[in-house]
Amino acid sequence: MGGEELVAIPTGWSDDGTRLTAPNGKSAVLGFRWHILTHAWAPDDWPLESEHYEPILDVTDPEHGDGIVQHFRKSILAWHENRAQVLELSSGAIALEWQQRAEASSGSRLGSSPDCLPPVEVMAYPGAVLPVGVAHVAAWRDINALAELHHSSYSFNLRAANAPERNAQLSAERLASLEKQVQMLISGLGAGAKPHEVARNIQDQVEMIATDSRASRRRESPLSNPRILLRWLLILIALLFADTLAWAISSLIHRQAALPLPLLALGTVALSAFFFFLRSIRPLSRP
């Protein structure tokens, strides 16, 4: 494990040397932490839970035996004491296997009524609740789409000048809070509760995250950025100094034929204002 080279800390994560923490507050430690740091790990592939012991690492391949498992949004990491490396299990195949088991289990309890909805199956599947025929699957799809939108805009802002990192961090915290509320909503459905308030909060969070993501893609106007104004002012001072120097040299060489200094300065200021105006009317958002 020590021979592998460090790739990078995923965007938005933090590492203190022993604990790698995702934006949702969950952490990876020891071998799982090192595996993430030495591989091209997706920034939005956050842990859903802490690592824990499982008697069966992979339900689709029982030969893996038991070991330590940690579930992420898009991945599953596993470790067995007899193996020298961390395993990346196929989360899609495992989820499908559990869903098929849930469908088989719920099908025997639906009865003869064709109008009854299949219940939510809470299986012994760590860190995930697998619904059968429930509408919140669309909510997860929207969340994943928002996550992709947020991280693409976050990456763009890091490359742009004066990137609003505070807004990007706020959006990451809201996205983490949103996922926790969706988990609460699913748990409430499984327990037969009526989590209408949680559903309303989720809708509000989705709207705020979408607004933050659109705003982070919008380029700030030069008039609203003090650094840009200061930069233009310094350029103007440098041009006026160059005008003064050019006028002095022209006066020494041509005497009376030199252009008046006020006229040169006025032309420089007018030209600078024209270019500043062109810069300010450029599109404020990337296509």
mmCIF file of N, CA and C in Angstrom, residues 4-9 32-41:
data_model
loop_
_atom_site.group_PDB
_atom_site.id
_atom_site.type_symbol
_atom_site.label_atom_id
_atom_site.label_comp_id
_atom_site.label_asym_id
_atom_site.label_seq_id
_atom_site.Cartn_x
_atom_site.Cartn_y
_atom_site.Cartn_z
ATOM 1 N N GLU A 4 2.248 2.911 -3.467
ATOM 2 C CA GLU A 4 1.420 3.654 -4.389
ATOM 3 C C GLU A 4 1.634 5.147 -4.190
ATOM 4 N N GLU A 5 1.555 5.886 -5.331
ATOM 5 C CA GLU A 5 1.790 7.318 -5.276
ATOM 6 C C GLU A 5 0.499 8.067 -4.969
ATOM 7 N N LEU A 6 0.652 9.147 -4.224
ATOM 8 C CA LEU A 6 -0.482 9.995 -3.886
ATOM 9 C C LEU A 6 -0.957 10.723 -5.134
ATOM 10 N N VAL A 7 -2.263 10.657 -5.416
ATOM 11 C CA VAL A 7 -2.825 11.348 -6.580
ATOM 12 C C VAL A 7 -3.237 12.757 -6.181
ATOM 13 N N ALA A 8 -4.292 12.880 -5.384
ATOM 14 C CA ALA A 8 -4.762 14.192 -4.922
ATOM 15 C C ALA A 8 -5.902 13.991 -3.937
ATOM 16 N N ILE A 9 -6.109 15.018 -3.123
ATOM 17 C CA ILE A 9 -7.287 15.021 -2.247
ATOM 18 C C ILE A 9 -8.479 15.444 -3.097
ATOM 19 N N PHE A 32 -8.775 2.547 3.567
ATOM 20 C CA PHE A 32 -9.740 3.158 2.658
ATOM 21 C C PHE A 32 -9.349 4.601 2.353
ATOM 22 N N ARG A 33 -8.847 5.317 3.358
ATOM 23 C CA ARG A 33 -8.365 6.687 3.123
ATOM 24 C C ARG A 33 -7.227 6.684 2.117
ATOM 25 N N TRP A 34 -6.266 5.785 2.293
ATOM 26 C CA TRP A 34 -5.110 5.747 1.393
ATOM 27 C C TRP A 34 -5.533 5.336 -0.016
ATOM 28 N N HIS A 35 -6.519 4.451 -0.119
ATOM 29 C CA HIS A 35 -6.993 4.021 -1.433
ATOM 30 C C HIS A 35 -7.591 5.204 -2.201
ATOM 31 N N ILE A 36 -8.369 6.038 -1.513
ATOM 32 C CA ILE A 36 -8.974 7.207 -2.160
ATOM 33 C C ILE A 36 -7.902 8.199 -2.589
ATOM 34 N N LEU A 37 -6.900 8.419 -1.730
ATOM 35 C CA LEU A 37 -5.853 9.395 -2.033
ATOM 36 C C LEU A 37 -4.945 8.951 -3.172
ATOM 37 N N THR A 38 -4.854 7.658 -3.415
ATOM 38 C CA THR A 38 -3.952 7.151 -4.455
ATOM 39 C C THR A 38 -4.685 6.759 -5.730
ATOM 40 N N HIS A 39 -5.965 7.113 -5.823
ATOM 41 C CA HIS A 39 -6.742 6.835 -7.030
ATOM 42 C C HIS A 39 -7.509 8.098 -7.436
ATOM 43 N N ALA A 40 -7.902 8.141 -8.698
ATOM 44 C CA ALA A 40 -8.688 9.275 -9.199
ATOM 45 C C ALA A 40 -10.125 9.137 -8.696
ATOM 46 N N TRP A 41 -10.358 9.634 -7.491
ATOM 47 C CA TRP A 41 -11.647 9.456 -6.820
ATOM 48 C C TRP A 41 -12.577 10.614 -7.173
#
